[in-house]
mmCIF file of C-alpha atoms in Angstrom:
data_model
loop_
_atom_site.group_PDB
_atom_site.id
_atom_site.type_symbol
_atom_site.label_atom_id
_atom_site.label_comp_id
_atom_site.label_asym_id
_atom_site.label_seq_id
_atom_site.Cartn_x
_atom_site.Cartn_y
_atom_site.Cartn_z
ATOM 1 C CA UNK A 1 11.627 -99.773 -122.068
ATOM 2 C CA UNK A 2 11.792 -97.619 -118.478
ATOM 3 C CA UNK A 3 9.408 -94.950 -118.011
ATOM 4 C CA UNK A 4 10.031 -92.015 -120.317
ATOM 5 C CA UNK A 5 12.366 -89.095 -118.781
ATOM 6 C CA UNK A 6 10.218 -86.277 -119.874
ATOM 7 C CA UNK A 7 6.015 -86.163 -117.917
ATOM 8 C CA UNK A 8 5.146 -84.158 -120.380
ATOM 9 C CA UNK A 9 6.546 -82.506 -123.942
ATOM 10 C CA UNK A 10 6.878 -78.930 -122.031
ATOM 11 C CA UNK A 11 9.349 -80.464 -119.475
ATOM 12 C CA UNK A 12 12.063 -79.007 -121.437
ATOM 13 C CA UNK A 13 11.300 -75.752 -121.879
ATOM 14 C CA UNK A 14 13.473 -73.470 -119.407
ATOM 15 C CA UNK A 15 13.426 -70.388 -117.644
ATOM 16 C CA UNK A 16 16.989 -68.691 -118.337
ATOM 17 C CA UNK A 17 18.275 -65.509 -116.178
ATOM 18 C CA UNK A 18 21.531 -63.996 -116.579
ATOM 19 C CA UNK A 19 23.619 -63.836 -113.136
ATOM 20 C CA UNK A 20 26.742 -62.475 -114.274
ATOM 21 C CA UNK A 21 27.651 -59.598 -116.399
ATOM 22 C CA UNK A 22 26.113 -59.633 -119.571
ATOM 23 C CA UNK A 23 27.731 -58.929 -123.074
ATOM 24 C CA UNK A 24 27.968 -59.215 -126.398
ATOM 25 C CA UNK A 25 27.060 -62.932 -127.423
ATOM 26 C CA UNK A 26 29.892 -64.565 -128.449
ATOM 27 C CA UNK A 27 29.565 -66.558 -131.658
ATOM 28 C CA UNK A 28 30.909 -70.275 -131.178
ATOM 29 C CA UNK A 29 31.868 -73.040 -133.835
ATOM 30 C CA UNK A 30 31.013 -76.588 -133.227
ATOM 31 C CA UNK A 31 34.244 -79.192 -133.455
ATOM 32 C CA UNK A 32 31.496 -82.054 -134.384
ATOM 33 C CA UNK A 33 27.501 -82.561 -135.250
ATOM 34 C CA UNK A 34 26.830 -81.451 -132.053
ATOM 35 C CA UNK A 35 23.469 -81.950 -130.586
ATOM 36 C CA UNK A 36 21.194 -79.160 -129.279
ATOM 37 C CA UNK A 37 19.605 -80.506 -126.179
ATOM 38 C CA UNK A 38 16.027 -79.389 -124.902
ATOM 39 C CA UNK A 39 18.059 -78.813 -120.997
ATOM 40 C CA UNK A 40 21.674 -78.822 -119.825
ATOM 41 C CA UNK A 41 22.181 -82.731 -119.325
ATOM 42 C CA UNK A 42 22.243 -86.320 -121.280
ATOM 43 C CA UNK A 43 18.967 -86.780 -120.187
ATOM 44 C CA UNK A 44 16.813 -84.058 -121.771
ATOM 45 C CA UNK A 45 15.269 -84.454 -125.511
ATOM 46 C CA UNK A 46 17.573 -83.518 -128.563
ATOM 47 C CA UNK A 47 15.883 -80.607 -130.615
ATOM 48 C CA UNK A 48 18.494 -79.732 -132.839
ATOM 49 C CA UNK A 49 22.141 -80.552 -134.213
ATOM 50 C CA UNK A 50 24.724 -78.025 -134.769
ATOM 51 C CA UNK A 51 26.947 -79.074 -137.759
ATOM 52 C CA UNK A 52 30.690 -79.662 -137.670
ATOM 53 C CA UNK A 53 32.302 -76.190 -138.229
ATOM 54 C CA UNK A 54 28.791 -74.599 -138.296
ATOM 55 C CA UNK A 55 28.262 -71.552 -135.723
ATOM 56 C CA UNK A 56 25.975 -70.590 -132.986
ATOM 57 C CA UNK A 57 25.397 -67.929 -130.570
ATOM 58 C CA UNK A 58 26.345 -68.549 -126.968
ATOM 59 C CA UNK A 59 24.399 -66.529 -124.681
ATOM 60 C CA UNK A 60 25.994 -68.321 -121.300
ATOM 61 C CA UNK A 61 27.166 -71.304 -119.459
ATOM 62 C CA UNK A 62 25.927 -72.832 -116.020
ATOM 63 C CA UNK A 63 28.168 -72.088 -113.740
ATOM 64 C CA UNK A 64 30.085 -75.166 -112.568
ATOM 65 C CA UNK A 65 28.890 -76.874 -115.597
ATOM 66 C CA UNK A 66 29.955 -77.774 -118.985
ATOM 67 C CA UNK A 67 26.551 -76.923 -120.451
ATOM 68 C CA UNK A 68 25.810 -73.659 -122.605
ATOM 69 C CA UNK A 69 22.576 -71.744 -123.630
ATOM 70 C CA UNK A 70 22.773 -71.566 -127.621
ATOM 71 C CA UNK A 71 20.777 -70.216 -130.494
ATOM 72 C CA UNK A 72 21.336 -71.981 -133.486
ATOM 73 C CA UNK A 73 19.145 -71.561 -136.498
ATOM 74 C CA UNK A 74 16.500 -70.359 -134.916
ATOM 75 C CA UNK A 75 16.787 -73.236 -132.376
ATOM 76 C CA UNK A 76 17.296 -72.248 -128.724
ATOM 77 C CA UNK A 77 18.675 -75.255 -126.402
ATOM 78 C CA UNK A 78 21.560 -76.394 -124.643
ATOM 79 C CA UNK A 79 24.849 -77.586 -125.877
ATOM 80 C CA UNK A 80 28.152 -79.623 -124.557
ATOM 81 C CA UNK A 81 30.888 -77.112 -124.230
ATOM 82 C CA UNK A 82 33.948 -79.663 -125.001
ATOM 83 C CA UNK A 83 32.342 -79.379 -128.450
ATOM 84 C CA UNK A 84 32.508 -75.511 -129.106
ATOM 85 C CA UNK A 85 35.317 -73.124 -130.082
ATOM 86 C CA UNK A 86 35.207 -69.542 -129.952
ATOM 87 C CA UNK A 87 37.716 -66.380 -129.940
ATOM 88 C CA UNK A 88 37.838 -64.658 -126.642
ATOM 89 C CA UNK A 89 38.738 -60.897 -125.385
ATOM 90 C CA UNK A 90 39.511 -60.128 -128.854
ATOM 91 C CA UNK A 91 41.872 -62.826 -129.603
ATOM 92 C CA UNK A 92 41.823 -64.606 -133.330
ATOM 93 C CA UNK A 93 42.581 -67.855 -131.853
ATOM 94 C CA UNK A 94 39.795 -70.320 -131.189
ATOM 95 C CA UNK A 95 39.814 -71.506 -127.608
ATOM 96 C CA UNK A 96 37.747 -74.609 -125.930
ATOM 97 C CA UNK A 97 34.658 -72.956 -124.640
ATOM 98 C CA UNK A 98 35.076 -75.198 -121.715
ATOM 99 C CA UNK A 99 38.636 -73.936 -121.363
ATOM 100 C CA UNK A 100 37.589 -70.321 -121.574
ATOM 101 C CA UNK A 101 39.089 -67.442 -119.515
ATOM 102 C CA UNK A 102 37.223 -66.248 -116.467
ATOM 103 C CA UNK A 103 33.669 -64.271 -116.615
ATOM 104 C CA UNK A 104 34.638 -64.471 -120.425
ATOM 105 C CA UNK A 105 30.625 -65.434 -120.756
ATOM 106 C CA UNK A 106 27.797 -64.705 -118.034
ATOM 107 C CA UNK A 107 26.226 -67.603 -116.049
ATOM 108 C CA UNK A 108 22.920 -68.768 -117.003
ATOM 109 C CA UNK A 109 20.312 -70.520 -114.600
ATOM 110 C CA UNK A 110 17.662 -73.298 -115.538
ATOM 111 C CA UNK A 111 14.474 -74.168 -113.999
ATOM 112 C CA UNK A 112 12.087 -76.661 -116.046
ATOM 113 C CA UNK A 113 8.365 -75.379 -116.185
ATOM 114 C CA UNK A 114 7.730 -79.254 -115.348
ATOM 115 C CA UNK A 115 9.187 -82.568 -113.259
ATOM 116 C CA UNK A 116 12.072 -84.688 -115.242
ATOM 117 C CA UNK A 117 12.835 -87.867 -114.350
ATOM 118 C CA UNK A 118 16.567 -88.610 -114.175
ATOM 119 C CA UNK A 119 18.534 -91.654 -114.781
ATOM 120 C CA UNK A 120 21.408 -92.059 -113.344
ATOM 121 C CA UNK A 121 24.586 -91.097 -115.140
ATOM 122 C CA UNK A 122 26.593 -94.347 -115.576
ATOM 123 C CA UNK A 123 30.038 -92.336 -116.134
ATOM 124 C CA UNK A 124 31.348 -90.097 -118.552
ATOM 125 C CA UNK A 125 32.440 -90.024 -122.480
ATOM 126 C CA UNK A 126 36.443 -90.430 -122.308
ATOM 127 C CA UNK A 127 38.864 -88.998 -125.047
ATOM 128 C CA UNK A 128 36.648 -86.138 -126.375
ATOM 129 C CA UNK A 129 38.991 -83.574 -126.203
ATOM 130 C CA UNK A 130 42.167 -85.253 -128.461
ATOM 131 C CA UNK A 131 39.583 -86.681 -130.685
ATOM 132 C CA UNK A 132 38.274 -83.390 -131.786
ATOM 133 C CA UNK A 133 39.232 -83.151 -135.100
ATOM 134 C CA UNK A 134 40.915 -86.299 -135.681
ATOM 135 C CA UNK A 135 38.468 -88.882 -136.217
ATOM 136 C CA UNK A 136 36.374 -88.823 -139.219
ATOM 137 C CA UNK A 137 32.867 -90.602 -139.453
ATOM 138 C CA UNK A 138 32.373 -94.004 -141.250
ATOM 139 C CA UNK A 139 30.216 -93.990 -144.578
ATOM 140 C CA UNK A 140 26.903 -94.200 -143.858
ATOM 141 C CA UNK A 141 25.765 -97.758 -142.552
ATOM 142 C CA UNK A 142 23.665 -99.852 -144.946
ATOM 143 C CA UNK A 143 19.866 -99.590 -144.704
ATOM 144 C CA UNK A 144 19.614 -102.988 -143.428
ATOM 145 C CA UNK A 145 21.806 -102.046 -140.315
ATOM 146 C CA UNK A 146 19.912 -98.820 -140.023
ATOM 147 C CA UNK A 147 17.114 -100.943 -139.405
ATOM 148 C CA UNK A 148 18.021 -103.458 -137.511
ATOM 149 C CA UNK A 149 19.434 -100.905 -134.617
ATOM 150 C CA UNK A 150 15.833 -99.012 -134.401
ATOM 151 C CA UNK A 151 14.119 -102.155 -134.472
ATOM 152 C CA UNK A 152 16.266 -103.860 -131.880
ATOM 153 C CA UNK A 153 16.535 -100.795 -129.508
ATOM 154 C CA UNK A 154 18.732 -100.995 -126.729
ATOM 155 C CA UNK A 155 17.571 -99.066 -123.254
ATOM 156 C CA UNK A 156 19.433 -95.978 -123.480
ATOM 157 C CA UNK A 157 22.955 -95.669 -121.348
ATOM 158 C CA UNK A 158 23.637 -91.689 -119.657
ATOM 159 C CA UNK A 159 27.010 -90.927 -119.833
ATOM 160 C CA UNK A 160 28.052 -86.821 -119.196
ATOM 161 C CA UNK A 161 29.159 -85.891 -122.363
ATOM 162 C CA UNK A 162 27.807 -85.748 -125.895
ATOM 163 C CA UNK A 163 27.522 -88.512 -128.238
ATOM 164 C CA UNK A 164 29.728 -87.302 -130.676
ATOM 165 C CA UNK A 165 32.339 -88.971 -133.427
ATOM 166 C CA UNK A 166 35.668 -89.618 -131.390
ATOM 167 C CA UNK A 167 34.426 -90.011 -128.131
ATOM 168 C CA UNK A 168 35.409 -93.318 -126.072
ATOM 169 C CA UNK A 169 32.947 -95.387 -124.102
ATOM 170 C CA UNK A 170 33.826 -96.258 -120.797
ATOM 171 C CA UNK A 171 34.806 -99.972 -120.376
ATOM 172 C CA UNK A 172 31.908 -100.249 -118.419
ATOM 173 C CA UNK A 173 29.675 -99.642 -121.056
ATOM 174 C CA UNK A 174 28.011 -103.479 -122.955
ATOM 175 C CA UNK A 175 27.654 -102.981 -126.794
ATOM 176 C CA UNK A 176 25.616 -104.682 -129.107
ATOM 177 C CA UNK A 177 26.692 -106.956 -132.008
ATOM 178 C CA UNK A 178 25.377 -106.242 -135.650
ATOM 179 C CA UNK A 179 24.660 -109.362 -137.759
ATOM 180 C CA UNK A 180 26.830 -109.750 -140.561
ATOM 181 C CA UNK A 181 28.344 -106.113 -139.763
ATOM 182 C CA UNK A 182 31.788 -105.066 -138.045
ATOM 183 C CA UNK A 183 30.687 -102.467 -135.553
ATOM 184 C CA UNK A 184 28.741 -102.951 -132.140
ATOM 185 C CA UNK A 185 26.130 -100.695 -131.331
ATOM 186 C CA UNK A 186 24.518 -98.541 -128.514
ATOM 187 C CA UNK A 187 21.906 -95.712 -127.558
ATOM 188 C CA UNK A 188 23.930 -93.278 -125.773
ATOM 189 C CA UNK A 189 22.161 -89.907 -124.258
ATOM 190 C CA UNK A 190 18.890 -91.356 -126.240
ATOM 191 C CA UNK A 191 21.265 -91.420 -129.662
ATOM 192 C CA UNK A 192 22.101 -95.113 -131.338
ATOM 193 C CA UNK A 193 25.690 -94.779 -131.718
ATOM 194 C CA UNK A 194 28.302 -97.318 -133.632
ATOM 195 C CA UNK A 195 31.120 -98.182 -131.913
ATOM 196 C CA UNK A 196 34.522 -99.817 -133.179
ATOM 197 C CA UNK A 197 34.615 -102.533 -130.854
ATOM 198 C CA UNK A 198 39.056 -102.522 -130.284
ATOM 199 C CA UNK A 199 39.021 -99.001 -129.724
ATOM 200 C CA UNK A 200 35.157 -98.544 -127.688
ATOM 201 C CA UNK A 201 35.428 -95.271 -129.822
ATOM 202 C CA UNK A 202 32.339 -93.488 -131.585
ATOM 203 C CA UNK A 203 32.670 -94.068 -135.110
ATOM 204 C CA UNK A 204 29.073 -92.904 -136.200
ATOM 205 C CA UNK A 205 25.816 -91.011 -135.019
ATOM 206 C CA UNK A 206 22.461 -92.852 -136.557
ATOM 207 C CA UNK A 207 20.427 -89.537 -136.737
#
């Protein structure tokens, strides 16, 4: 396996400064298990999961980016905005938190306290938007499957995104076969994924 993307276990941690106009923190629901990420990109450490329909606080968004500050739990990171839903200006209606109105949340800014090494982004996660809601997870895989994917582990792929249930792989993306087992496999953004090999779509997160 390449070098590890993190020097050290503090190259996550963040310096965040408000450069819009701060308000209230808006209060967000996530569409999927939606991972809490140590930075805004694929390539930074997962330190927490926000559960499908579960909430967490938003304090801000990078401007010109897709990425979010969030507290959920106690757990401070950075989450995927395709992936969040909140009301806005008053309204009851839940809107994409990507597709939010104008300075409807401040910008945030992010400086790691230490070097990150970055691997290239290979594309992007297709589909996530029309698959919110409609796909639902496969059972859990049997242990033996479990098993084999952390003990035959693939070098991760970076695609922007989240690796989320729904979500399409680019066709530029090689999967794995399973033994004895219908789905293909891959470590997207550090996560092992399964992947229904017709439709190159997410079917299930191995957490």
């Amino acid at each position: 396996m390449n070098t590890m993307l993190l020097k050290s276990t503090a190259a996550g941690a963040a310096l965040l400064a408000l450069t819009g106009v701060a308000g209230a923190e808006v209060l967000a629901r996530a569409t999927a298990d939606l991972n809490i990420r140590s930075g805004p990109g694929p390539q930074y450490p997962i330190v927490g999961v926000i559960g499908v329909n579960e909430e967490a606080e938003i304090e801000g968004c990078r401007e010109g980016s897709k990425w979010c500050a969030v507290n959920h739990a106690g757990v401070d990171g950075w989450a995927y905005s395709d992936y969040l839903t909140a009301p806005f200006e008053g309204g009851e209606d839940y809107v994409v938190v990507t597709e939010r109105p104008a300075e409807a949340l401040p910008s945030v800014s992010f400086e790691a306290t230490s070097s990150v090494e970055v691997e290239p982004v290979r594309g992007e996660l297709i589909g996530r938007k029309t698959a919110i809601g409609t796909v639902e997870p496969i059972a859990p895989p049997p242990a033996e499957v479990t098993t084999y994917i952390q003990s035959n582990r693939a070098e991760p792929v970076y695609l922007e995104g989240e690796a989320v249930v729904g979500a399409v792989l680019p066709e530029t993306v090689e999967v794995r076969e399973i033994p004895d087992y219908e789905y293909r496999y891959v470590y997207v953004n550090q996560q092992p994924v399964l992947i229904e090999p017709e439709t190159r779509r997410i079917v299930y997160v191995v957490r």
